[in-house]
XYZ file of C-alpha atoms in Angstrom:
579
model
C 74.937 -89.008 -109.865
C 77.503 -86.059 -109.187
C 81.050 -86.893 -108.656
C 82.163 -85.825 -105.060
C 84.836 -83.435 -107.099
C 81.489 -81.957 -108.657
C 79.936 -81.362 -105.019
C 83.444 -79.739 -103.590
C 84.198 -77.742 -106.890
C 85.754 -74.603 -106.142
C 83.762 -71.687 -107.516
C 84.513 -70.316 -110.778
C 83.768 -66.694 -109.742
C 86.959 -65.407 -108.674
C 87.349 -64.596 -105.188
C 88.216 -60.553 -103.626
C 89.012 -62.345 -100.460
C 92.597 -60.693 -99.156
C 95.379 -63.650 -98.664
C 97.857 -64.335 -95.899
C 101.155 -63.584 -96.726
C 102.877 -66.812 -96.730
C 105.942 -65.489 -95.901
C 105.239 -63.850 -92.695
C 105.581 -65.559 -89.393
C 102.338 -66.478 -87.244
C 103.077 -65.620 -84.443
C 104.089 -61.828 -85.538
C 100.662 -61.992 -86.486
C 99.003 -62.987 -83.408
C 100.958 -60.123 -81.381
C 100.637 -57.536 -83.969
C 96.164 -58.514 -83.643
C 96.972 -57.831 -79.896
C 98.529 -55.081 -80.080
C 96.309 -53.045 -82.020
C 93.796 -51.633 -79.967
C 91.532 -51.506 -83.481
C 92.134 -55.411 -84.425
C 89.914 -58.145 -83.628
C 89.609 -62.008 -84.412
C 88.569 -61.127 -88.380
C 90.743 -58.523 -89.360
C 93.753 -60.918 -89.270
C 96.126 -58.472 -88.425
C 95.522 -56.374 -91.395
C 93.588 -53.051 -90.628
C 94.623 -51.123 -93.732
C 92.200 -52.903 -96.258
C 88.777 -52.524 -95.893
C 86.555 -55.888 -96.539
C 83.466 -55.893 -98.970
C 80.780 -56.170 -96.249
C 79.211 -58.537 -99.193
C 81.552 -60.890 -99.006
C 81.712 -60.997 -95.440
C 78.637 -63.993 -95.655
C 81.273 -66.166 -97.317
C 84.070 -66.211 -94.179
C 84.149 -69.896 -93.406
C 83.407 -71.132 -89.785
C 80.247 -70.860 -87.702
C 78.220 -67.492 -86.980
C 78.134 -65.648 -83.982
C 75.388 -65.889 -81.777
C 73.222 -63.031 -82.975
C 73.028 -61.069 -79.306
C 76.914 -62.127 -78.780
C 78.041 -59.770 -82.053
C 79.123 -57.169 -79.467
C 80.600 -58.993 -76.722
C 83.092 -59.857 -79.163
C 84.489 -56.359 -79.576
C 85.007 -56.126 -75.896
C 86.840 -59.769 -75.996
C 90.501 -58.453 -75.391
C 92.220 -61.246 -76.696
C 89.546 -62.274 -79.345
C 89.308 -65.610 -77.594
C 85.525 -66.062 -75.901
C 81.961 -64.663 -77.694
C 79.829 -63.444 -75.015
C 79.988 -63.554 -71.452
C 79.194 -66.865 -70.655
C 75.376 -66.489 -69.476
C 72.006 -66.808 -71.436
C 69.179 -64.002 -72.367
C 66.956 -65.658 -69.663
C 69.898 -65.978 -66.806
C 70.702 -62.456 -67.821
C 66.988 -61.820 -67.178
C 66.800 -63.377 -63.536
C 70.114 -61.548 -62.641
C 68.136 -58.522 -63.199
C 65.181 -59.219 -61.435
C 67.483 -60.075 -58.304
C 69.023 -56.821 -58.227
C 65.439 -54.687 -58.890
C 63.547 -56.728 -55.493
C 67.265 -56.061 -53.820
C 67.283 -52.187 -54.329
C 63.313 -52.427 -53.511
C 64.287 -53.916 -50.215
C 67.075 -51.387 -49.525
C 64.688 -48.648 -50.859
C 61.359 -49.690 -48.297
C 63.337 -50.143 -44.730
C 61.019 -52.718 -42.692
C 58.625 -50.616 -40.437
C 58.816 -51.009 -36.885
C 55.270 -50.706 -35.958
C 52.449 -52.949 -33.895
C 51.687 -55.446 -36.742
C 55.570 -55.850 -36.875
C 55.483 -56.596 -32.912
C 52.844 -59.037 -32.755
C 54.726 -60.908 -35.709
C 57.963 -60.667 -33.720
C 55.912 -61.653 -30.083
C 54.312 -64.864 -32.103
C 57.827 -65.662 -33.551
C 59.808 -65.731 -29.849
C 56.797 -67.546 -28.205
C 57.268 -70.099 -30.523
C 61.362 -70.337 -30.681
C 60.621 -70.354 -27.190
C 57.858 -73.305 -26.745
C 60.016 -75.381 -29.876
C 63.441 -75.122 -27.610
C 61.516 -76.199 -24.324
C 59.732 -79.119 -26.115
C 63.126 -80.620 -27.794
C 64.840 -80.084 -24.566
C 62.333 -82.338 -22.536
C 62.326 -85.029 -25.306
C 65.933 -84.940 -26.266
C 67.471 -84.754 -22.847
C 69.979 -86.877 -23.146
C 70.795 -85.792 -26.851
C 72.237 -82.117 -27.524
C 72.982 -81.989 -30.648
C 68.918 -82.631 -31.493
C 67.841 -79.447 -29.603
C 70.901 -77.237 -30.470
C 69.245 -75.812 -33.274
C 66.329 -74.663 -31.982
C 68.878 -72.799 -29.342
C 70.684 -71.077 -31.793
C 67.298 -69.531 -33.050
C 65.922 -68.625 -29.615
C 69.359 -66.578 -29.083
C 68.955 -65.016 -32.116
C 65.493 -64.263 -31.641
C 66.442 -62.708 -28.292
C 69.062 -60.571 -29.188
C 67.076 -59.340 -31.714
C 64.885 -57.858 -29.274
C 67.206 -54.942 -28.844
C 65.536 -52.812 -31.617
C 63.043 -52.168 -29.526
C 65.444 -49.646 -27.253
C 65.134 -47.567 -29.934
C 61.097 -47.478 -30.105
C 59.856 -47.029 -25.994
C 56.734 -46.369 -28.031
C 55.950 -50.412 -27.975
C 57.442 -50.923 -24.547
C 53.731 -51.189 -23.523
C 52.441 -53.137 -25.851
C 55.273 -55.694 -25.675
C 54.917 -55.562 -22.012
C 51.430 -56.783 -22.441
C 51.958 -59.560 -25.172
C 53.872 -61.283 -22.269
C 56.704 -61.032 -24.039
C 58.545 -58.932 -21.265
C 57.441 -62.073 -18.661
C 59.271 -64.827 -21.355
C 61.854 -62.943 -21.696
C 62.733 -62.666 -17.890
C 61.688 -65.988 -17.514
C 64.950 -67.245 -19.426
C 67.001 -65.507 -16.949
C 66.559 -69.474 -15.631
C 67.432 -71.653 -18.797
C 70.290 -73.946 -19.155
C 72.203 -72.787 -21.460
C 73.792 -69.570 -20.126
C 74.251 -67.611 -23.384
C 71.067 -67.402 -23.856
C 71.067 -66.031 -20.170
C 73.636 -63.631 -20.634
C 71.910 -62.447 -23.846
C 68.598 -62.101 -21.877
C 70.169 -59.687 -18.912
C 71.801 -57.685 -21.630
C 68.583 -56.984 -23.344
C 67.157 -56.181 -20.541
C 69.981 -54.039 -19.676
C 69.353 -52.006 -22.892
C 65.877 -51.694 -22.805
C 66.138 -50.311 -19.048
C 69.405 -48.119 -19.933
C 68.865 -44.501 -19.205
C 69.992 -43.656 -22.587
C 66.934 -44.986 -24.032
C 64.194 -42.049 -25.056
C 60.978 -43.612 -23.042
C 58.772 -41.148 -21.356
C 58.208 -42.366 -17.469
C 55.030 -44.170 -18.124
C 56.336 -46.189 -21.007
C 59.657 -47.394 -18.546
C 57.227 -47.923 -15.632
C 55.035 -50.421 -17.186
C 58.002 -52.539 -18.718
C 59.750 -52.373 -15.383
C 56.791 -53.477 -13.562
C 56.220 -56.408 -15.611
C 59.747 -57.387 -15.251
C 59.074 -57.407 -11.596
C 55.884 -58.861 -11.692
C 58.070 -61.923 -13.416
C 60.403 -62.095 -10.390
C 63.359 -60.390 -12.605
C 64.716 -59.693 -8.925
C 64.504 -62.909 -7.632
C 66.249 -64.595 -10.935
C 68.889 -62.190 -10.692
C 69.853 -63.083 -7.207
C 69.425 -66.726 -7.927
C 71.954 -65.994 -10.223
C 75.067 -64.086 -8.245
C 76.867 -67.323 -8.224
C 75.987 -69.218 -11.626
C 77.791 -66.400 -13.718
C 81.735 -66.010 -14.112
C 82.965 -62.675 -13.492
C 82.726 -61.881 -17.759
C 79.038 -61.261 -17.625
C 79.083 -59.652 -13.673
C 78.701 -56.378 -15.314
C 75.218 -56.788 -17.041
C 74.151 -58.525 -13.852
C 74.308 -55.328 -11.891
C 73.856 -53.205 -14.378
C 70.585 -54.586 -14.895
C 70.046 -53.391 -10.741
C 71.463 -49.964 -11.342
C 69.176 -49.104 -13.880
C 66.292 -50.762 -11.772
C 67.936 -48.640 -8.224
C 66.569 -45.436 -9.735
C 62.944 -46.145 -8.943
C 62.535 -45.915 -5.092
C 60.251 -48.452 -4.638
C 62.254 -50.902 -6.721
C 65.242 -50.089 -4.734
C 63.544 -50.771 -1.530
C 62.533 -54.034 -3.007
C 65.901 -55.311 -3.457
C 67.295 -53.603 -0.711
C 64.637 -56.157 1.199
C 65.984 -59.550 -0.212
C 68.745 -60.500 2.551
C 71.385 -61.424 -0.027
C 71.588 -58.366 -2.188
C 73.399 -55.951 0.244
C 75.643 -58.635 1.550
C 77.039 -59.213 -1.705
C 77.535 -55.826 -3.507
C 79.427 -54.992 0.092
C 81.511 -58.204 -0.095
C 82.011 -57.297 -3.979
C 83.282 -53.942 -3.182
C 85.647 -54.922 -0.375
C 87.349 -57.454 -3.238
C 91.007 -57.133 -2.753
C 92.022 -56.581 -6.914
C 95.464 -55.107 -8.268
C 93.187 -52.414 -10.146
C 90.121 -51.727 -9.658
C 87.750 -53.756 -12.173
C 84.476 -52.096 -13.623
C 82.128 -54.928 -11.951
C 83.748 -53.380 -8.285
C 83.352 -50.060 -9.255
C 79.511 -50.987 -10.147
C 78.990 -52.891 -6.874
C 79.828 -50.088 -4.981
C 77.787 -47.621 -7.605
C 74.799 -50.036 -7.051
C 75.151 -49.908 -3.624
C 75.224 -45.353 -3.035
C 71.890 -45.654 -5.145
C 70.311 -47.918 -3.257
C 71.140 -46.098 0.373
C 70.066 -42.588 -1.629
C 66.345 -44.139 -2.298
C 65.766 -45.854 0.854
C 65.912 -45.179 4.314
C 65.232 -49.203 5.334
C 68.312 -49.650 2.871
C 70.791 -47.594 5.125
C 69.739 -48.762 8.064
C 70.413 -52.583 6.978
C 74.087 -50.952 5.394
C 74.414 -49.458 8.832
C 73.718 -52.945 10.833
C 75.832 -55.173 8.364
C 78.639 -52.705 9.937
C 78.910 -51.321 6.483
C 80.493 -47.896 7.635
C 83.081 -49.215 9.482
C 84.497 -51.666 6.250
C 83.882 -48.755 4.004
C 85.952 -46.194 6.133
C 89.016 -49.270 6.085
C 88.158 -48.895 2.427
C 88.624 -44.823 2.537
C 91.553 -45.311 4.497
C 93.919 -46.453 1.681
C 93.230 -42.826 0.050
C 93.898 -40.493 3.257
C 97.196 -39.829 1.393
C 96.865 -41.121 -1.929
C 94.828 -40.470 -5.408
C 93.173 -42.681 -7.522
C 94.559 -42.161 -10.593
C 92.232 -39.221 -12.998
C 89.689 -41.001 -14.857
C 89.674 -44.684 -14.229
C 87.446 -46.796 -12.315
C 89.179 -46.657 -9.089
C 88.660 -42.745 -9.099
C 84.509 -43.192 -9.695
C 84.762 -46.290 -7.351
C 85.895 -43.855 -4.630
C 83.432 -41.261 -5.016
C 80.697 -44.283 -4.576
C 82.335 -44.971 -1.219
C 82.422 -41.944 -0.201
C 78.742 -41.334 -1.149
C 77.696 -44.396 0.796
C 78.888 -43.620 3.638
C 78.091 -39.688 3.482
C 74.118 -41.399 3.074
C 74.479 -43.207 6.125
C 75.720 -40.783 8.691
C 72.673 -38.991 7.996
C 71.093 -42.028 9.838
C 71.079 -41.412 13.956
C 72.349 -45.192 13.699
C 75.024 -43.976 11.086
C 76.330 -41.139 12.806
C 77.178 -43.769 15.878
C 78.943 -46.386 13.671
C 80.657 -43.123 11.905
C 82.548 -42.104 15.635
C 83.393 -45.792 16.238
C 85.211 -46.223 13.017
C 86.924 -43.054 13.864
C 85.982 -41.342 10.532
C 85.970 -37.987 12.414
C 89.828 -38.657 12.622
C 90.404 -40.175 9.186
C 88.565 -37.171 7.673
C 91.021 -34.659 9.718
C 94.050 -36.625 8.244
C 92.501 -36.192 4.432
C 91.328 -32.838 5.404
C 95.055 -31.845 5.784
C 97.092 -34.179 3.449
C 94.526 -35.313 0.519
C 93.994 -34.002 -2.340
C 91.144 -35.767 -4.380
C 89.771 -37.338 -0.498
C 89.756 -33.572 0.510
C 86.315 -32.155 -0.803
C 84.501 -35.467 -0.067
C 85.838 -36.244 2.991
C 84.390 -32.096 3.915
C 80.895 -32.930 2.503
C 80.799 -36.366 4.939
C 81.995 -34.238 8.109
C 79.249 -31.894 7.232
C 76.513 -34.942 7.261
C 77.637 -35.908 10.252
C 77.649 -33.304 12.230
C 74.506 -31.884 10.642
C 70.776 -32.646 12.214
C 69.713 -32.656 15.943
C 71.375 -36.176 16.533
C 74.868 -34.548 15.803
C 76.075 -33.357 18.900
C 78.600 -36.336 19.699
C 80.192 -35.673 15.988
C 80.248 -32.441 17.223
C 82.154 -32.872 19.976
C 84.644 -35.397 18.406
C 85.699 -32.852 15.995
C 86.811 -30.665 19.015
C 88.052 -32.872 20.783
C 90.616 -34.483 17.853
C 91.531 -30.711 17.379
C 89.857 -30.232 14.343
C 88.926 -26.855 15.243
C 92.132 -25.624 13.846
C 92.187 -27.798 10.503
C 88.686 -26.146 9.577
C 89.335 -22.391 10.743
C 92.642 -22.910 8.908
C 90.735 -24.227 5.551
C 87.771 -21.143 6.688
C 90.431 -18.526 6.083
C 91.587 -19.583 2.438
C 90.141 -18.739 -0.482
C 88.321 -22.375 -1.810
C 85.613 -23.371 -3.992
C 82.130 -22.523 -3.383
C 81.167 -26.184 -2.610
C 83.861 -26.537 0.195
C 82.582 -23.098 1.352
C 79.026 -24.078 1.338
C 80.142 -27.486 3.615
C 82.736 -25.618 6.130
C 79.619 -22.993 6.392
C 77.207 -25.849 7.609
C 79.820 -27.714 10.186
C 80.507 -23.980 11.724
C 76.320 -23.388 11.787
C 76.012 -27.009 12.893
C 78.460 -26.772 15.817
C 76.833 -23.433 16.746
C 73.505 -25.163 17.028
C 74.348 -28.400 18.682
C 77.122 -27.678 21.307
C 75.995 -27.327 24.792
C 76.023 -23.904 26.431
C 78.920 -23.139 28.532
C 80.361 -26.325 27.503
C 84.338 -26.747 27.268
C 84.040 -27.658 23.519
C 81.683 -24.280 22.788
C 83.606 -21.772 24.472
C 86.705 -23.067 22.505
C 84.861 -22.880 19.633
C 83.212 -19.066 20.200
C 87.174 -18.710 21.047
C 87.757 -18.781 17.367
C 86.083 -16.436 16.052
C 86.887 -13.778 18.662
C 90.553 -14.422 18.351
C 93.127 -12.411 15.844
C 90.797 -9.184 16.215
C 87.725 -10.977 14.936
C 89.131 -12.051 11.361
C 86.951 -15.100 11.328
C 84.213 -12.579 11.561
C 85.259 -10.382 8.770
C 85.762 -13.138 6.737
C 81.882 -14.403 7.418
C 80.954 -10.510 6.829
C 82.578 -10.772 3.318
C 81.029 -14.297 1.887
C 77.956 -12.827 3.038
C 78.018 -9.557 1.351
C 79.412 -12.186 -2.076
C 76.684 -14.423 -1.222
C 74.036 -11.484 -0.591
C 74.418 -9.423 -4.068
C 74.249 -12.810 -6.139
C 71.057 -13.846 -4.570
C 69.501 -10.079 -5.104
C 70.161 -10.012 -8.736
C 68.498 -13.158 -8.682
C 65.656 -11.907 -6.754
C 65.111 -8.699 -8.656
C 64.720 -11.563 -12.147
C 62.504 -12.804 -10.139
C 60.739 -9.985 -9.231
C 60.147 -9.065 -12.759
C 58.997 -11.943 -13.846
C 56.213 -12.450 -11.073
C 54.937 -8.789 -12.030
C 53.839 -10.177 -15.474
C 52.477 -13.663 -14.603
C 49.063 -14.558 -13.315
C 48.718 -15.953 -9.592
C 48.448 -19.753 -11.111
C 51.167 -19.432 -12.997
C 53.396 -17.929 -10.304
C 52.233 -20.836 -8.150
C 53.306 -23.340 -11.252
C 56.859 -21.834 -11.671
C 57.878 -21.306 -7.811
C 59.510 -24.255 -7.469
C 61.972 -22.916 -10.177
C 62.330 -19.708 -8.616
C 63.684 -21.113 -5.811
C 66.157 -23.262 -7.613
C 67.347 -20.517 -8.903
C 67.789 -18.953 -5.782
C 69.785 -21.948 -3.607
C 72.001 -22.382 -7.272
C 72.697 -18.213 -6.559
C 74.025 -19.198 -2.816
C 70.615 -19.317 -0.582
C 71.590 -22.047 1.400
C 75.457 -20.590 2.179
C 73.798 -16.974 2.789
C 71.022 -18.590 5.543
C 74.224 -20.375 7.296
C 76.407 -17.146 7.244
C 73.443 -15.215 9.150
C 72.563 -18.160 11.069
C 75.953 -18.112 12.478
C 76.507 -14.621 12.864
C 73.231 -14.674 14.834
C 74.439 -16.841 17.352
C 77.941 -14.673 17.861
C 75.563 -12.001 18.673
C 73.251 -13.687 20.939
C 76.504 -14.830 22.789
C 79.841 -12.417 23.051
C 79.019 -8.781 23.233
C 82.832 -7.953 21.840
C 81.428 -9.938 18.465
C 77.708 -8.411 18.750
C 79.413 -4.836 18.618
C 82.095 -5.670 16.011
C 79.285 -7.474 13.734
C 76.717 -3.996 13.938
C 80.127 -1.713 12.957
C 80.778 -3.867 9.897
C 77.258 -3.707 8.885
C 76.932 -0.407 9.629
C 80.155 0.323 7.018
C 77.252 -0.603 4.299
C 74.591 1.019 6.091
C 72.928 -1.854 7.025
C 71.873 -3.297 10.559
C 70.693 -6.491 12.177
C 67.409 -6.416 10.264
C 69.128 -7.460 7.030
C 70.091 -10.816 9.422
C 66.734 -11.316 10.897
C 65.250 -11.195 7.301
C 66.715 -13.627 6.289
C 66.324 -16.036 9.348
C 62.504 -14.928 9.026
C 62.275 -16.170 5.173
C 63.801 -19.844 6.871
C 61.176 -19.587 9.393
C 58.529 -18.659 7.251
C 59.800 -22.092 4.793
C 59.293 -23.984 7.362
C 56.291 -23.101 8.333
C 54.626 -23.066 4.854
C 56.170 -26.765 4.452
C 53.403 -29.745 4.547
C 56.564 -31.712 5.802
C 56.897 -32.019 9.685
C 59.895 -30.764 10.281
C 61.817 -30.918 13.671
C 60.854 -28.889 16.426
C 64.501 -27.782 17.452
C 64.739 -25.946 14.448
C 62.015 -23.930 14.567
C 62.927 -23.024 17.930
C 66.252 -22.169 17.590
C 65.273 -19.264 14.849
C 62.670 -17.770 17.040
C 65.399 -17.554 19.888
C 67.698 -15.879 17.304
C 65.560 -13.292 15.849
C 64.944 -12.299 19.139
C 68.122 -11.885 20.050
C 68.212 -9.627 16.781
C-alpha cells in the first residue's frame, strides 16, 4: 500500500509557476491589484509576466463556473463570480420584460367587446357590495373590500368621456341606470365619485355629437338622476357642493331638462338661498348656484315666473346693490358671480310679472346710480334697463326712468363716444320710450324735449351712427349679393339664416332702432322732420332710405311663422306713412 508521503509527493517536473516575493508586504499587494485597472484576482499584482496558458490548469482552488468566466472581469474588486442569479432566473427575467414591452407596445382597445366586459365587471362589484352589505350589517370591515372595488370600478368609468362613441351602448347595458342609482348608497365616496363621473361624461368639453349626449342624458333621467340629486342637497358637506351642481349645469342646457328641475319645488329655493350666502369671498359653489340659476331662467319661461314669485328680483337687486359703487375684483369668482346676477334678473324683467317686481325693488333707481358711478355694473346694469323697458308691457319702466330723471344720465351717456354694445342698448331704451310713452303725456314731451334741444345735436348724433351703422351693413349686403347670384334657389334658402347673422353682427338691429326713432321725430315735431330731410339731403338721400328699412322689419315680421304682437306691426305701418 502507498505511503501517504507517496500520495502527496510533490512533482518531480519542475514548476514555471512565478513566486511571491516574500519580502513584499500584502497589503501593497492587494492595493497595487486595485489599482490597476488591467489586474484581476489571478494576476497577483504582477502584470508584467505573461503566464503559460498551459499551466494555467494547474492553479490550485476550484474553477469558475463556466458562464461566470466573464462576470469576473467586470468584478471591481475581484471579490464575487457572477451576478448572483442562475441561467434559468436569468431566463424568466427576460421573458418578464418581452410580455412587459408587448403590453406597452399593444395599448388595450377601447371598443364594444371591451364595454360589455367592463358593464359585466361593475354589475357584479355592484351586486357583490349590496349582498355583503345586507349580510354583514353589523360588520364593516367584512364588506369593505368589496367597496373599495366598486369605487374603483366607478371611477374607472371616466374613460369613457373620451369615447361618446359608446355613450349609447353603455346607456343601454343599464349601466348608465346603476350608476345613477348609487347616487343613494351609504358610503358617500362612492357617491361623490358617482356625481363626478357623471359630471365628466355630461361636461361640455366632451366630443359627443347631440344624439350620443341625448340618449345618456335621458337615461340618467329616466333613473331619477334629478330626484337623487335633490335628495341629496343636504347629505353632502360643502367639499363635494361643486360636482352637485355642476352635474345641473351641464344638465340646464337642454330646455326640457331645465324645465324639469325648474318644476321640483326645492331646486330654485335653494340655488337662491345658496347665492344670497353671506361669505368673506365669494366661493366657486356660490358663484355656480347663481350660474345654475341664469341658465335655468334663459330655457324656461315657467322657470322665471316661479324666480319672479319666490320674490327673486327683489333679493337679487339687494345682491346688485353692494356693486352700485364697487368692482369685483378682475377675474375671480365674485366678478363671474356678478354677471350671473345680473343675467338673472335681466331674464326676468322680460316677464310682464318681472318688469312689476323690477319697479318695486327700485332697480330703475339702482341702475341710474351704477349708470353714473360704476364701472364694471355700468354695461350690465344698461343691457337690464333696456329689458325692462323693452316690449308692449314696458310703459311703467318707461315712465320711472323719467320720472327718477334718468333722461339726463342716458342723453348724457347718448352723446359720448362708447362701445357698440352700450350703443346698441341706449338705441333700444330711446326706440322703446318712443314707442311706449303716451301721446301728449308729461313724460313724452320731456322726452321729444331732448332731442330738439342744443340745435338738434341729439339728432345729428342719431344721423351719424346711422350713416356708421348704414355703410357696414351695405358692404355686408353687397357679399351677400354676390354670393346669392351664384347659388341655386335651395341653397339660398339653406344658407339664409347665415346671411342674416351676418347682417345683425354688421349692426342690423342698431340701424332698424336709429330709423325707427328718427321716424317717430318726424311723425311728431316739424322743427326735427325738417332738420332730419336737410341732413339727409347733405348725402343725397331722403326719407325713402328710412322707410326701407322699416319696410324690411315689416316685411320680417310678416314672413315669420311666429305670432308676433300686434302693436308692433302697427306701429311700422303708422310710421311709414308718416314717411
Amino acid at each position: 500500500m502507498a505511503s501517504i508521503d507517496d500520495l502527496f509527493k510533490r512533482p518531480t517536473i519542475p514548476s514555471q509557476k512565478r513566486k511571491l516575493n516574500a519580502t513584499k508586504d500584502q497589503n501593497e499587494i492587494y492595493k497595487s491589484i486595485k489599482l490597476n485597472g488591467n489586474a484581476n484576482a489571478r494576476t497577483n499584482g504582477q502584470t508584467t509576466v505573461e503566464d503559460d496558458p498551459e499551466e494555467d490548469d494547474d492553479v490550485a482552488g476550484p474553477e469558475l463556473p463556466p458562464d461566470m468566466e466573464d462576470d469576473v472581469e467586470n468584478d471591481e474588486e475581484g471579490r464575487f463570480f457572477g451576478g448572483g442569479i442562475t441561467t434559468d432566473t436569468a431566463e424568466v427575467l427576460d421573458f418578464i420584460d418581452e410580455r412587459d414591452q408587448e403590453a406597452v407596445a399593444k395599448p388595450e382597445t377601447i371598443d364594444s367587446a371591451w364595454l360589455r366586459k367592463l358593464a359585466l365587471n361593475f354589475e357584479r362589484k355592484i351586486s357583490k357590495n349590496a349582498e355583503l352589505r345586507a349580510k354583514f350589517d353589523s360588520a364593516p370591515q367584512k364588506f369593505m373590500g368589496s367597496e373599495a372595488d366598486l369605487d374603483a370600478d366607478v371611477k374607472a368609468l371616466s374613460i369613457l368621456s373620451e369615447h361618446p362613441e359608446l355613450y349609447q351602448e353603455f346607456a343601454q347595458l343599464g349601466c348608465m341606470s346603476s350608476l345613477v342609482s348609487l347616487l343613494s348608497h351609504e358610503n358617500t365616496d362612492i357617491a361623490i365619485d358617482a356625481i363626478e363621473i357623471i359630471d365628466e361624461l355630461t361636461d361640455e368639453d366632451v366630443e359627443a355629437e347631440q344624439a350620443q349626449w341625448d340618449v345618456l342624458v335621458d337615461a340618467m333621467i329616466d333613473a331619477d338622476l334629478l330626484d337623487l340629486l335633490y335628495q341629496n342637497l343636504s347629505r353632502f358637506d360643502e367639499s363635494i357642493e361643486s360636482d352637485r351642481i355642476g352635474v345641473l349645469e351641464n344638465l340646464s342646457s337642454r330646455p326640457s331638462i331645465a324645465e324639469l328641475i325648474g318644476k321640483n319645488k326645492a331646486m330654485i329655493p335653494w340655488l337662491i338661498s345658496r347665492a344670497q350666502t353671506r361669505e368673506s369671498t365669494v366661493s366657486q359653489n356660490k358663484q355656480y348656484s347663481a350660474e345654475v340659476l341664469a341658465i335655468l331662467l334663459q330655457s324656461s319661461s315657467t322657470n322665471r315666473k316661479r324666480f319672479i314669485e319666490l320674490d327673486g328680483i327683489d333679493a337679487f337687486l339687494q345682491l346688485l346693490s353692494a356693486y352700485r359703487k364697487r368692482d369685483p375684483e378682475k377675474g375671480t369668482e365674485e366678478e363671474e358671480y356678478v354677471e350671473n346676477v345680473f343675467d338673472c334678473v335681466t331674464c326676468c324683467v322680460d316677464e310682464e310679472e318681472g318688469k312689476q317686481k323690477y319697479l318695486d325693488g327700485e332697480g330703475i333707481e339702482l341702475c341710474l346710480i351704477m349708470l353714473k358711478e360704476g364701472k364694471m355694473s355700468r354695461p350690465r346694469a344698461l343691457r337690464l334697463m333696456d329689458h325692462a323697458l323693452g316690449g308692449s308691457t314696458g310703459i311703467s319702466c318707461c315712465e320711472k326712468l323719467v320720472e327718477a330723471a334718468g333722461l339726463k344720465v342716458i342723453f348724457t351717456m347718448f352723446m359720448k363716444k362708447i362701445d357698440t354694445q352700450s350703443t346698441e342698448h341706449l338705441l333700444g331704451i330711446l326706440a322703446s320710450m318712443l314707442r311706449s310713452l303716451p301721446g301728449d303725456s308729461a313724460p313724452r314731451i320731456r322726452l321729444l324735449g331732448k332731442f330738439v334741444e342744443k340745435n338738434y345735436e341729439k339728432i345729428d348724433r342719431l344721423i351719424q351712427l346711422r350713416r356708421d351703422y348704414n355703410s357696414r351693413v351695405s358692404n355686408v349686403d353687397q357679399t351677400i349679393k354676390h354670393e346669392r347670384a351664384m347659388l341655386a334657389t335651395e341653397e339660398q334658402v339653406d344658407i339664409a339664416d347665415e346671411w342674416l347673422s351676418r347682417r345683425l353682427d354688421a349692426g342690423l338691429f342698431s340701424l332698424q332702432s336709429i330709423d325707427t326713432t328718427l321716424a317717430w321725430l318726424v311723425a311728431e315735431d316739424d322743427g326735427a322732420r325738417a332738420h332730419i330731410q336737410q341732413l339727409l339731403t347733405d348725402r343725397d338721400e331722403t326719407f325713402t332710405v328710412i322707410r326701407n328699412t322699416l319696410q324690411e322689419q315689416l316685411d320680417g315680421i310678416y314672413a315669420s311663422a311666429e305670432e308676433e304682437d300686434t302693436t308692433i306691426k302697427d306701429m311700422l305701418e303708422t310710421l311709414i306713412a308718416f314717411l
